[in-house]
């Protein structure tokens, strides 16, 4: 190229001279690490070399030709030559190293192969030797058993026997040495050394040797055993023999071996007990277990168990708290004695003790399990101590306090305490104690059940439980019915009839019950709280009011039955039954339920309901011959009596009788007593209803008798006058009967209930004789044509009255008969003849049947003549009424009569 400069290659000599005289800096040197780096780049490497050769002040300045003239590549060429030479040297070194390592590897592989072959051969030899040995041990030859050979097993057994004999021989030798030491020098250094060694096995062996020495002493030194309390002179002579095992005086025993051994025994036991206590305080369960195992060989472990239980911190801390008097809140104790209040929870101190017992028993059971090999025995004694000491003492305190409050408070406290302790027992069973986390074993459960039963058995032995319940209920019932019995005791009369004599017996029963109650209130053994509760239940202010009957304020309301009162009695009974099932239970339940049933039948059946019904019967009987309108206020008790009877019957059938199903005899007796009582009460209710009907009918008869003859035959001047008789809706007699029977109906509806089936029955029984009276009544009066209008008005009023009673539909035809009779006196002769002909021809229509057949209500049909049977009435029955018409002598009426 024109203008370009070509440089010829430099000769070696020139290059070296040039390098020596060069004014340029030396090229940088590089190591192998630069080129072996993972991030090495040839382009970047060249650029860095180029940049380092150009001076900083000339870079980027001038033209390309100037830069070419400035750049000298010879230092770079020399650097590359140096690098290539070094790389050739390294490549040679690498090949030599690789050849050396390959040789080493081949040698190692050859050595490994040789080792594997040697080990394989040795393994085969070992297996063959083992098989040969195994065949020899089992007596096999050529892979089969040799008959009758088991030499190795026999040899092993002989070795074990020899080892045991050796041990026995060594024990015998040691025992003889101990005996010689004991009998000659009166010392037991060998045993003491064995005891001080400390291990549990050594101490157990020490105890066994001491026991064997005691037996040897008993055989070889009987004189020590014949001494009183192990002390005093020997009983045998000096020059004679003692007569036991041929031991003579030539080898006398100089020391009392029995006393020495027993002292050693005591020392060993005290040492072990002290060590056990120390381990217990340090929570060293393994040490406790070793000591307990040794002590079990002494006396079955009774000493260590006794120390573990008696010195337990729980009994020490609780010893004073258990014996403390029961305080409690006064309001809580008053609620406990109040029969209407809910049962309060268990006494707080007893509940606190039970909670602590639960925690302690669960915690200690883990210690017992780990510290004793015979853990079930220790746990049984621990639980026995907890129940018989701590729980029993506190329970006695609580029940003693409750008994000073009232009989009911005692029973409620007994129930709540038993429930609380029962819950404790069940919790301990479910926890498992030493069997945790599994439930308690059968033996532990049996111990808990036995301790639980023993805790409460004393309260059911001396006085049967049911007697306490009966006494409590009798006091409450007598208090609740005190004013009631006192009210009814003042209506006693001299009996004149058999029923009156029965009523007198009931009055005498009331009097005896009242006197017993007053005597109970005045007794000194009755607690003040209980007396206050009984007086409150009775509604009295103080105890003096019970003795001074004249000062007692009571009203008619006190003599009436009260359904809430009966419910209170049943509530108290239900509480007693539930308490009895929990406290008594078992085979005694039928007897207990029978006793409570008799108590209920006596107080609620006889003294309460029956007494009230007797009073109602007497009141009804007194109204039968009354000259004034009868007082039927005694019916106010009837609905309450029926409701109470229903409640009592329901309670007996659903609660008491099913509980006696286990005993058929008692159940039948209970059913018999219940049926007798209920039948007697139902008979008295029926008697009251019947007497009420008789009283009402008697008064209606008196009112009908006041009917004037002129009521249905008004005078002619009355017809000509102002006609005031036409303005009358009914006759005065009809109006008075209507008003009286309306009051009776209202009273009966109030007493029995407007929808009561007893009300319908009673009104039907009343309607039948009342209708009969009306039929007979209108046959007695002569009726004029104008008086027939009054008859029709009266009949309409009577029918309206009876229809308000909501009688059975079958009674409706009987009312239509009354309408027909009213029409007989109003219609004319021709109309009457046509009606009679229609009746004779058809025999149907309104009034064709004069009676009803209401078997369910006890009402029988009656015809127009008042005959029973409800048969079809004939037209001839109208003759008596048609004959009472004033125009009976007319031709028309006579023709009608002749047709009948």
JSON list of C-alpha atoms in Angstrom, two decimals, residues 424-562:
[
{"chain": "A", "resi": 424, "resn": "UNK", "atom": "CA", "xyz": [-64.56, -39.04, 93.59]},
{"chain": "A", "resi": 425, "resn": "UNK", "atom": "CA", "xyz": [-64.56, -42.84, 93.41]},
{"chain": "A", "resi": 426, "resn": "UNK", "atom": "CA", "xyz": [-65.63, -42.84, 89.76]},
{"chain": "A", "resi": 427, "resn": "UNK", "atom": "CA", "xyz": [-62.98, -40.26, 88.86]},
{"chain": "A", "resi": 428, "resn": "UNK", "atom": "CA", "xyz": [-60.28, -42.34, 90.53]},
{"chain": "A", "resi": 429, "resn": "UNK", "atom": "CA", "xyz": [-61.48, -45.45, 88.70]},
{"chain": "A", "resi": 430, "resn": "UNK", "atom": "CA", "xyz": [-61.45, -43.70, 85.34]},
{"chain": "A", "resi": 431, "resn": "UNK", "atom": "CA", "xyz": [-58.01, -42.22, 86.05]},
{"chain": "A", "resi": 432, "resn": "UNK", "atom": "CA", "xyz": [-56.65, -45.69, 86.79]},
{"chain": "A", "resi": 433, "resn": "UNK", "atom": "CA", "xyz": [-54.23, -44.63, 89.57]},
{"chain": "A", "resi": 434, "resn": "UNK", "atom": "CA", "xyz": [-51.36, -47.13, 89.33]},
{"chain": "A", "resi": 435, "resn": "UNK", "atom": "CA", "xyz": [-52.86, -48.44, 86.07]},
{"chain": "A", "resi": 436, "resn": "UNK", "atom": "CA", "xyz": [-52.95, -44.97, 84.45]},
{"chain": "A", "resi": 437, "resn": "UNK", "atom": "CA", "xyz": [-53.68, -44.25, 81.60]},
{"chain": "A", "resi": 438, "resn": "UNK", "atom": "CA", "xyz": [-55.78, -47.42, 81.59]},
{"chain": "A", "resi": 439, "resn": "UNK", "atom": "CA", "xyz": [-58.84, -47.63, 83.91]},
{"chain": "A", "resi": 440, "resn": "UNK", "atom": "CA", "xyz": [-58.34, -48.99, 87.39]},
{"chain": "A", "resi": 441, "resn": "UNK", "atom": "CA", "xyz": [-57.90, -52.73, 87.75]},
{"chain": "A", "resi": 442, "resn": "UNK", "atom": "CA", "xyz": [-60.58, -54.95, 89.25]},
{"chain": "A", "resi": 443, "resn": "UNK", "atom": "CA", "xyz": [-58.74, -55.14, 92.57]},
{"chain": "A", "resi": 444, "resn": "UNK", "atom": "CA", "xyz": [-58.31, -51.36, 92.84]},
{"chain": "A", "resi": 445, "resn": "UNK", "atom": "CA", "xyz": [-61.96, -50.81, 91.87]},
{"chain": "A", "resi": 446, "resn": "UNK", "atom": "CA", "xyz": [-63.01, -53.32, 94.52]},
{"chain": "A", "resi": 447, "resn": "UNK", "atom": "CA", "xyz": [-60.96, -51.48, 97.16]},
{"chain": "A", "resi": 448, "resn": "UNK", "atom": "CA", "xyz": [-62.55, -48.15, 96.21]},
{"chain": "A", "resi": 449, "resn": "UNK", "atom": "CA", "xyz": [-66.08, -49.60, 96.27]},
{"chain": "A", "resi": 450, "resn": "UNK", "atom": "CA", "xyz": [-65.45, -51.27, 99.62]},
{"chain": "A", "resi": 451, "resn": "UNK", "atom": "CA", "xyz": [-64.12, -48.07, 101.20]},
{"chain": "A", "resi": 452, "resn": "UNK", "atom": "CA", "xyz": [-67.04, -46.12, 99.76]},
{"chain": "A", "resi": 453, "resn": "UNK", "atom": "CA", "xyz": [-69.57, -48.56, 101.21]},
{"chain": "A", "resi": 454, "resn": "UNK", "atom": "CA", "xyz": [-67.84, -48.62, 104.60]},
{"chain": "A", "resi": 455, "resn": "UNK", "atom": "CA", "xyz": [-67.99, -44.85, 104.69]},
{"chain": "A", "resi": 456, "resn": "UNK", "atom": "CA", "xyz": [-71.81, -44.71, 104.58]},
{"chain": "A", "resi": 457, "resn": "UNK", "atom": "CA", "xyz": [-72.90, -48.06, 106.03]},
{"chain": "A", "resi": 458, "resn": "UNK", "atom": "CA", "xyz": [-72.98, -46.77, 109.65]},
{"chain": "A", "resi": 459, "resn": "UNK", "atom": "CA", "xyz": [-75.78, -44.38, 108.74]},
{"chain": "A", "resi": 460, "resn": "UNK", "atom": "CA", "xyz": [-78.07, -47.21, 107.61]},
{"chain": "A", "resi": 461, "resn": "UNK", "atom": "CA", "xyz": [-77.51, -49.85, 110.32]},
{"chain": "A", "resi": 462, "resn": "UNK", "atom": "CA", "xyz": [-78.88, -48.52, 113.61]},
{"chain": "A", "resi": 463, "resn": "UNK", "atom": "CA", "xyz": [-81.84, -46.63, 112.16]},
{"chain": "A", "resi": 464, "resn": "UNK", "atom": "CA", "xyz": [-83.12, -47.77, 108.76]},
{"chain": "A", "resi": 465, "resn": "UNK", "atom": "CA", "xyz": [-82.87, -45.03, 106.20]},
{"chain": "A", "resi": 466, "resn": "UNK", "atom": "CA", "xyz": [-86.54, -45.19, 105.26]},
{"chain": "A", "resi": 467, "resn": "UNK", "atom": "CA", "xyz": [-87.52, -44.45, 108.86]},
{"chain": "A", "resi": 468, "resn": "UNK", "atom": "CA", "xyz": [-85.61, -41.18, 108.68]},
{"chain": "A", "resi": 469, "resn": "UNK", "atom": "CA", "xyz": [-87.39, -40.30, 105.44]},
{"chain": "A", "resi": 470, "resn": "UNK", "atom": "CA", "xyz": [-90.80, -41.17, 106.88]},
{"chain": "A", "resi": 471, "resn": "UNK", "atom": "CA", "xyz": [-90.14, -39.13, 109.99]},
{"chain": "A", "resi": 472, "resn": "UNK", "atom": "CA", "xyz": [-89.07, -36.11, 107.96]},
{"chain": "A", "resi": 473, "resn": "UNK", "atom": "CA", "xyz": [-92.07, -36.34, 105.62]},
{"chain": "A", "resi": 474, "resn": "UNK", "atom": "CA", "xyz": [-94.51, -36.87, 108.48]},
{"chain": "A", "resi": 475, "resn": "UNK", "atom": "CA", "xyz": [-93.26, -33.72, 110.19]},
{"chain": "A", "resi": 476, "resn": "UNK", "atom": "CA", "xyz": [-93.53, -31.70, 106.99]},
{"chain": "A", "resi": 477, "resn": "UNK", "atom": "CA", "xyz": [-96.96, -33.07, 106.07]},
{"chain": "A", "resi": 478, "resn": "UNK", "atom": "CA", "xyz": [-98.29, -32.52, 109.59]},
{"chain": "A", "resi": 479, "resn": "UNK", "atom": "CA", "xyz": [-97.03, -28.94, 109.54]},
{"chain": "A", "resi": 480, "resn": "UNK", "atom": "CA", "xyz": [-98.49, -28.24, 106.11]},
{"chain": "A", "resi": 481, "resn": "UNK", "atom": "CA", "xyz": [-101.92, -29.65, 107.08]},
{"chain": "A", "resi": 482, "resn": "UNK", "atom": "CA", "xyz": [-101.98, -28.34, 110.63]},
{"chain": "A", "resi": 483, "resn": "UNK", "atom": "CA", "xyz": [-104.45, -25.51, 110.08]},
{"chain": "A", "resi": 484, "resn": "UNK", "atom": "CA", "xyz": [-106.49, -27.72, 107.77]},
{"chain": "A", "resi": 485, "resn": "UNK", "atom": "CA", "xyz": [-106.80, -30.48, 110.37]},
{"chain": "A", "resi": 486, "resn": "UNK", "atom": "CA", "xyz": [-107.51, -27.97, 113.12]},
{"chain": "A", "resi": 487, "resn": "UNK", "atom": "CA", "xyz": [-110.28, -26.38, 111.04]},
{"chain": "A", "resi": 488, "resn": "UNK", "atom": "CA", "xyz": [-112.00, -29.68, 110.33]},
{"chain": "A", "resi": 489, "resn": "UNK", "atom": "CA", "xyz": [-111.57, -30.99, 113.86]},
{"chain": "A", "resi": 490, "resn": "UNK", "atom": "CA", "xyz": [-113.97, -28.28, 115.05]},
{"chain": "A", "resi": 491, "resn": "UNK", "atom": "CA", "xyz": [-116.89, -29.59, 112.97]},
{"chain": "A", "resi": 492, "resn": "UNK", "atom": "CA", "xyz": [-117.09, -32.90, 114.86]},
{"chain": "A", "resi": 493, "resn": "UNK", "atom": "CA", "xyz": [-120.60, -34.04, 115.77]},
{"chain": "A", "resi": 494, "resn": "UNK", "atom": "CA", "xyz": [-122.11, -36.87, 117.71]},
{"chain": "A", "resi": 495, "resn": "UNK", "atom": "CA", "xyz": [-122.55, -39.78, 115.27]},
{"chain": "A", "resi": 496, "resn": "UNK", "atom": "CA", "xyz": [-126.11, -40.89, 114.67]},
{"chain": "A", "resi": 497, "resn": "UNK", "atom": "CA", "xyz": [-125.61, -43.11, 111.65]},
{"chain": "A", "resi": 498, "resn": "UNK", "atom": "CA", "xyz": [-123.05, -45.55, 110.37]},
{"chain": "A", "resi": 499, "resn": "UNK", "atom": "CA", "xyz": [-121.60, -42.98, 107.96]},
{"chain": "A", "resi": 500, "resn": "UNK", "atom": "CA", "xyz": [-121.44, -40.47, 110.77]},
{"chain": "A", "resi": 501, "resn": "UNK", "atom": "CA", "xyz": [-119.52, -42.96, 112.89]},
{"chain": "A", "resi": 502, "resn": "UNK", "atom": "CA", "xyz": [-117.04, -43.37, 110.04]},
{"chain": "A", "resi": 503, "resn": "UNK", "atom": "CA", "xyz": [-116.72, -39.60, 109.87]},
{"chain": "A", "resi": 504, "resn": "UNK", "atom": "CA", "xyz": [-116.09, -39.55, 113.59]},
{"chain": "A", "resi": 505, "resn": "UNK", "atom": "CA", "xyz": [-113.27, -42.04, 113.16]},
{"chain": "A", "resi": 506, "resn": "UNK", "atom": "CA", "xyz": [-111.75, -39.69, 110.61]},
{"chain": "A", "resi": 507, "resn": "UNK", "atom": "CA", "xyz": [-112.10, -36.80, 113.07]},
{"chain": "A", "resi": 508, "resn": "UNK", "atom": "CA", "xyz": [-110.42, -38.84, 115.76]},
{"chain": "A", "resi": 509, "resn": "UNK", "atom": "CA", "xyz": [-107.57, -39.56, 113.32]},
{"chain": "A", "resi": 510, "resn": "UNK", "atom": "CA", "xyz": [-107.26, -35.83, 112.68]},
{"chain": "A", "resi": 511, "resn": "UNK", "atom": "CA", "xyz": [-107.19, -35.12, 116.38]},
{"chain": "A", "resi": 512, "resn": "UNK", "atom": "CA", "xyz": [-104.49, -37.70, 117.07]},
{"chain": "A", "resi": 513, "resn": "UNK", "atom": "CA", "xyz": [-102.37, -36.38, 114.20]},
{"chain": "A", "resi": 514, "resn": "UNK", "atom": "CA", "xyz": [-102.75, -32.84, 115.47]},
{"chain": "A", "resi": 515, "resn": "UNK", "atom": "CA", "xyz": [-101.85, -33.80, 119.02]},
{"chain": "A", "resi": 516, "resn": "UNK", "atom": "CA", "xyz": [-98.79, -35.73, 117.81]},
{"chain": "A", "resi": 517, "resn": "UNK", "atom": "CA", "xyz": [-97.67, -32.71, 115.83]},
{"chain": "A", "resi": 518, "resn": "UNK", "atom": "CA", "xyz": [-98.08, -30.35, 118.79]},
{"chain": "A", "resi": 519, "resn": "UNK", "atom": "CA", "xyz": [-96.24, -32.77, 121.04]},
{"chain": "A", "resi": 520, "resn": "UNK", "atom": "CA", "xyz": [-93.42, -32.95, 118.51]},
{"chain": "A", "resi": 521, "resn": "UNK", "atom": "CA", "xyz": [-93.15, -29.15, 118.39]},
{"chain": "A", "resi": 522, "resn": "UNK", "atom": "CA", "xyz": [-92.99, -28.97, 122.17]},
{"chain": "A", "resi": 523, "resn": "UNK", "atom": "CA", "xyz": [-90.30, -31.68, 122.48]},
{"chain": "A", "resi": 524, "resn": "UNK", "atom": "CA", "xyz": [-86.86, -30.57, 123.62]},
{"chain": "A", "resi": 525, "resn": "UNK", "atom": "CA", "xyz": [-84.97, -32.71, 121.10]},
{"chain": "A", "resi": 526, "resn": "UNK", "atom": "CA", "xyz": [-86.34, -30.71, 118.16]},
{"chain": "A", "resi": 527, "resn": "UNK", "atom": "CA", "xyz": [-83.70, -28.37, 116.75]},
{"chain": "A", "resi": 528, "resn": "UNK", "atom": "CA", "xyz": [-84.44, -24.68, 116.77]},
{"chain": "A", "resi": 529, "resn": "UNK", "atom": "CA", "xyz": [-84.00, -24.35, 113.01]},
{"chain": "A", "resi": 530, "resn": "UNK", "atom": "CA", "xyz": [-86.25, -27.31, 112.34]},
{"chain": "A", "resi": 531, "resn": "UNK", "atom": "CA", "xyz": [-88.91, -25.94, 114.68]},
{"chain": "A", "resi": 532, "resn": "UNK", "atom": "CA", "xyz": [-88.77, -22.60, 112.90]},
{"chain": "A", "resi": 533, "resn": "UNK", "atom": "CA", "xyz": [-89.14, -24.29, 109.50]},
{"chain": "A", "resi": 534, "resn": "UNK", "atom": "CA", "xyz": [-92.08, -26.43, 110.65]},
{"chain": "A", "resi": 535, "resn": "UNK", "atom": "CA", "xyz": [-93.87, -23.43, 112.10]},
{"chain": "A", "resi": 536, "resn": "UNK", "atom": "CA", "xyz": [-93.31, -21.50, 108.86]},
{"chain": "A", "resi": 537, "resn": "UNK", "atom": "CA", "xyz": [-94.71, -24.40, 106.82]},
{"chain": "A", "resi": 538, "resn": "UNK", "atom": "CA", "xyz": [-97.71, -24.57, 109.18]},
{"chain": "A", "resi": 539, "resn": "UNK", "atom": "CA", "xyz": [-98.29, -20.83, 108.87]},
{"chain": "A", "resi": 540, "resn": "UNK", "atom": "CA", "xyz": [-97.83, -20.21, 112.61]},
{"chain": "A", "resi": 541, "resn": "UNK", "atom": "CA", "xyz": [-95.95, -17.39, 114.23]},
{"chain": "A", "resi": 542, "resn": "UNK", "atom": "CA", "xyz": [-94.42, -19.17, 117.21]},
{"chain": "A", "resi": 543, "resn": "UNK", "atom": "CA", "xyz": [-94.51, -22.47, 119.06]},
{"chain": "A", "resi": 544, "resn": "UNK", "atom": "CA", "xyz": [-96.94, -21.16, 121.66]},
{"chain": "A", "resi": 545, "resn": "UNK", "atom": "CA", "xyz": [-99.58, -20.78, 118.98]},
{"chain": "A", "resi": 546, "resn": "UNK", "atom": "CA", "xyz": [-99.49, -24.50, 118.38]},
{"chain": "A", "resi": 547, "resn": "UNK", "atom": "CA", "xyz": [-100.38, -25.22, 122.00]},
{"chain": "A", "resi": 548, "resn": "UNK", "atom": "CA", "xyz": [-102.96, -22.46, 122.35]},
{"chain": "A", "resi": 549, "resn": "UNK", "atom": "CA", "xyz": [-105.43, -23.47, 119.67]},
{"chain": "A", "resi": 550, "resn": "UNK", "atom": "CA", "xyz": [-107.83, -20.71, 120.61]},
{"chain": "A", "resi": 551, "resn": "UNK", "atom": "CA", "xyz": [-105.27, -18.12, 119.58]},
{"chain": "A", "resi": 552, "resn": "UNK", "atom": "CA", "xyz": [-104.70, -19.56, 116.12]},
{"chain": "A", "resi": 553, "resn": "UNK", "atom": "CA", "xyz": [-106.14, -17.40, 113.40]},
{"chain": "A", "resi": 554, "resn": "UNK", "atom": "CA", "xyz": [-107.56, -19.27, 110.46]},
{"chain": "A", "resi": 555, "resn": "UNK", "atom": "CA", "xyz": [-110.27, -18.71, 107.90]},
{"chain": "A", "resi": 556, "resn": "UNK", "atom": "CA", "xyz": [-112.58, -20.75, 105.74]},
{"chain": "A", "resi": 557, "resn": "UNK", "atom": "CA", "xyz": [-109.82, -20.87, 103.15]},
{"chain": "A", "resi": 558, "resn": "UNK", "atom": "CA", "xyz": [-107.70, -22.96, 105.52]},
{"chain": "A", "resi": 559, "resn": "UNK", "atom": "CA", "xyz": [-110.36, -25.67, 105.41]},
{"chain": "A", "resi": 560, "resn": "UNK", "atom": "CA", "xyz": [-110.44, -25.88, 101.62]},
{"chain": "A", "resi": 561, "resn": "UNK", "atom": "CA", "xyz": [-108.38, -28.16, 99.45]},
{"chain": "A", "resi": 562, "resn": "UNK", "atom": "CA", "xyz": [-105.52, -26.61, 97.51]}
]
